[in-house]
Structure formats: structure tokens, C-alpha cells
Amino acid sequence: MYTNMLSMLLRSFSLLIIGCLTLSYAWAESSSDKLLQEPIRPLEALVVNAEKAALGDLLFHEERLSVDNSISCAHCHILAEGGADGLPVSVGVNGVKGGMNSPTVFNAALNIAQFWDGRAKTLEDQIDGPLHASAEMASSWPDVIKKLSADQVYNSAFKKLYKGEISERTIKHAIAEFERSLITVDSRFDQYLRGDESAINDEEKKGYSLFKEFGCVACHQGENVGGNLFQTLGIMDDYFATYEEIKKHDYGRFNVTGDIMDKHKFKVPSLRLVTLTAPYFHDAKITKLEDAVRTMGKYQLGMIISDADIASIIAFLKTLPGKHPSLDKVQ
Ligand code: HEC
Ligand code: HEC
């Protein structure tokens, strides 16, 4: 009798424990499930070597990287303003204009590849582009290494962090390490994704629903709300039909692969800081965000988006910029 009662008690006690465990498991599962079901994920800072990133910060602002010591990376990627330059096309040494709109360097570390056509696989590889381009820094590695090696500050920094090696490899590594530190974490939208329902208002929630419902998320998705796919510009209609002249850079990814299927394909840009980085598109043809969203509806989704829905989508986009010490402008 006594043993019977004891075993009953034990049984109900263990049932209780199993019950509690199941409940807490179910709770944990439902909150992470909710997050997992979302096509956009919160941004997470990357692990970087802080000292190498600080050296990279110095190099990112170093004008001696250009042929006439006049232009640094920051000249076209103004960090405080969102990491782009706000110009239709960037202007390099001697006022020479390039052909394309400068994308932001914030969160670029998360892109599948660098440049609008993805021709550089890594941040390190990307640096060869601006350093050599005649419309950017028009410089060369031997020249840069000579200039930096003559500077005491760089000598001691490279001595401490790279055993004294001031080379193409170490300069690229330090700059890329700095770029890996440029993740804009803890946006209002990420707070919402992490469970704070009040972090964004009803209009912003409506914009997010439309962004999913219309199919924008099919291309702009993941942590970076873009940056992880190449897609054709003009899926539903010929975007370039109105162009008087189609330039080489308008062929996009085709220039890299030579595959006709890649004609007019571009890396889907991240929309994380899009409200800070007008003008828009690879060639800055579009000045206003409203028009960028309208154009996406027409050419990527084959639909006309109403002005009210455009306003809601933009309200949602304004919740995406996160925080970083170098970024002043936050919505
Ligand atoms: C004269 C202006 C200019 C300078 C100087 C410049 N950039 Fe850029 N940057 C651009 C433009 C324009 C693009 C886009 C070009 C393209 O896609 O073909 C770009 C693209 C990039 C990208 C790719 C981002 C993405 O989403 O694809 C990164 C990263 C970047 N630059 C970092 C740097 C670094 C680091 C330096 C200094 C070594 C630098 N830039 C110097 C104008 C500039
Ligand atoms: C089929 C893929 C696809 C879909 C769907 C799509 N986009 Fe895009 N989006 C792109 C590509 C590719 C670009 C780059 C075009 C270019 O630069 O020439 C782009 C560019 C943009 C830009 C400009 C970004 C910049 O920095 O210049 C915005 C804003 C944008 N999209 C928002 C949206 C919205 C809002 C929707 C839904 C209404 C949407 N997109 C649907 C692929 C897509």
C-alpha cells in the first residue's frame, strides 16, 4: 500500500516534471520558431580583432592611398551619413567621374560578393578596384607601400599587429577587418524580430506585411535584407527599354560570367540603410525612394503599388537602419 502510494507520487511527480519541461520547451520553441519563420533575421556583430580594425579605420581614411594624396575610401563612403556618398556617380582623383553609384560599406561584409556585379569575391579582393581605378584612387600597391612605410605611425602599428609587414596583403586585411566591424546592429526592426512588439508601430508593421505579401522578400531577405542573391533587373518588363544608351555596366553580372542568362543581373542590394543612401540603383537613375519602390513593383513584380502602400513600405524601410558608433544618421 505504502509502496503503491510512493510509486504513484513518484509517477505524478515525474509527469509534472515532464509536463513542465514540455511546456518550457514548447515556449522556447514557439518564440524561436516565430523568429525562424521570418524571412528577415536580426543583424549580429561579427567577431573582429579590434586593434587591426582600428588600423583599418585609419587606412580607410588615409588619403595617401590615392595617387595625389587627395582621396581616401571615406571620400566616397561617408560613414556618418550612411557609408555612401549621396552622389549619382562617384568622383575620384582630379575630379574624374566614375560610372556607378557608390553602395554603402556598412554591412557589406555580409554580401555574397562585392560590387553591383559581384566581380570581387571578398572585401580584401574588392580593394584592388578603387585603388587602381583611374576614376577613383588611380594608385598602385608599390606606391602605397612606399608612402605608408615612410610613416612612423604605420610602422609601429604594422610592427605590433602584422610583425612589421607593410604589404598589399596586410593593408587589405586591416581595411577589410575594419569593414567587418561595420555592422549596424539593434535596429528597431531587429528589436521587433526579437520579440518587442512595441518597437515598431502599426503603419510600419503594415509595410512589413506588404513587403512580404507583394514578394519583395523573395529577393530582399536574410540578415541584410538583400546582398545574398543575383537577380535580373526587369523580370516582368524590359527595364532598359527606355534607355537611350545601354552602357557596359548595365549588363551587370554578364560582364563577370559571360553567361547570357546573367544579362542585366545585379547583386540584390541590401535595404538595411536604404533610407540613408539615395540616389538609387546601380546607375543612380532614381532619386527618390518612392520611385525606387514603384519601379520595383512594375519591373520586378509586374504590379502597380498604390501611393498609400508605398508610404507604408517606406515606413517599414525606415525601421531597418541599426546603430554603429561611426553612423550619426539613424531614423
Ligand atoms: C571615387 C569614389 C570611391 C572610392 C575612393 C572608393 N570607393 Fe568603394 N565604391 C565606389 C563605387 C562607385 C562602388 C560601386 C562600383 C561597382 O559596383 O562597380 C564602390 C563599391 C565598394 C564596395 C562594394 C559594396 C557592395 O555592396 O558591393 C566596397 C566594400 C567598397 N567600395 C569599399 C571601398 C574601400 C575599402 C575603398 C578604399 C580602398 C573604396 N571603396 C574607395 C566608390 C568609391
Ligand atoms: C526579383 C528580385 C527583386 C524583387 C522581387 C524586388 N527587388 Fe528591389 N532590387 C532588386 C535588384 C536586382 C535591385 C538592384 C537594381 C539596380 O541597381 O539596378 C533592387 C533595388 C532595389 C532598391 C534600390 C536600392 C539601392 O540601394 O539602390 C530598392 C529601394 C528596392 N529594390 C526595394 C524593393 C521593394 C520595396 C520591393 C517590393 C515592392 C522590391 N525591391 C522587389 C531585386 C528585386
Coordinates of N, CA and C in Angstrom, one line a residue, residues 12 30-31 45 67 101 118 121 123 142 157 179 191 200 210 220 240-241 269 294 308 331:
S12 N 3.4 10.7 -10.5 CA 2.8 12.0 -10.9 C 3.8 13.1 -10.8
S30 N 8.3 28.0 -29.5 CA 7.4 28.9 -30.2 C 8.1 30.3 -30.4
S31 N 8.9 30.8 -29.4 CA 9.5 32.1 -29.7 C 10.6 32.0 -30.7
A45 N 26.6 41.4 -34.8 CA 28.0 41.9 -35.0 C 28.9 40.7 -35.3
V67 N 46.7 58.4 -55.7 CA 47.9 58.8 -56.4 C 48.4 60.2 -56.0
N101 N 26.9 54.3 -59.0 CA 26.5 54.8 -57.7 C 27.3 54.0 -56.6
G118 N 29.1 41.8 -58.5 CA 29.8 40.8 -57.7 C 31.1 40.3 -58.2
K121 N 35.2 38.7 -55.0 CA 34.6 37.6 -54.1 C 34.7 38.1 -52.6
L123 N 36.0 41.1 -49.4 CA 36.3 42.5 -49.1 C 37.8 42.8 -49.5
P142 N 52.9 49.3 -55.0 CA 54.2 49.7 -54.7 C 54.3 51.1 -54.2
A157 N 52.4 50.5 -35.9 CA 51.2 49.8 -35.9 C 51.4 48.4 -36.6
E179 N 36.1 47.0 -42.1 CA 34.8 46.8 -42.8 C 33.9 45.8 -42.1
Q191 N 14.7 44.7 -33.1 CA 14.1 44.6 -31.7 C 12.8 44.0 -31.8
I200 N 8.0 48.7 -33.2 CA 7.6 49.3 -34.5 C 6.1 49.5 -34.4
L210 N 3.2 44.1 -46.3 CA 3.1 44.3 -47.7 C 4.4 43.8 -48.4
H220 N 14.9 40.6 -51.5 CA 15.5 41.3 -50.4 C 15.2 40.6 -49.1
F240 N 15.3 48.2 -69.3 CA 16.2 49.1 -70.1 C 15.6 49.6 -71.4
A241 N 14.3 49.2 -71.7 CA 13.6 49.7 -72.9 C 13.7 51.2 -73.1
P269 N 20.6 44.6 -53.8 CA 21.2 45.4 -52.8 C 20.6 45.2 -51.4
R294 N 8.2 52.0 -56.4 CA 7.2 51.9 -57.5 C 7.9 51.2 -58.7
A308 N -0.4 54.9 -51.1 CA -0.5 54.6 -49.7 C 0.3 53.4 -49.3
Q331 N 17.4 56.7 -38.1 CA 16.0 57.2 -38.3 C 15.3 57.3 -36.9

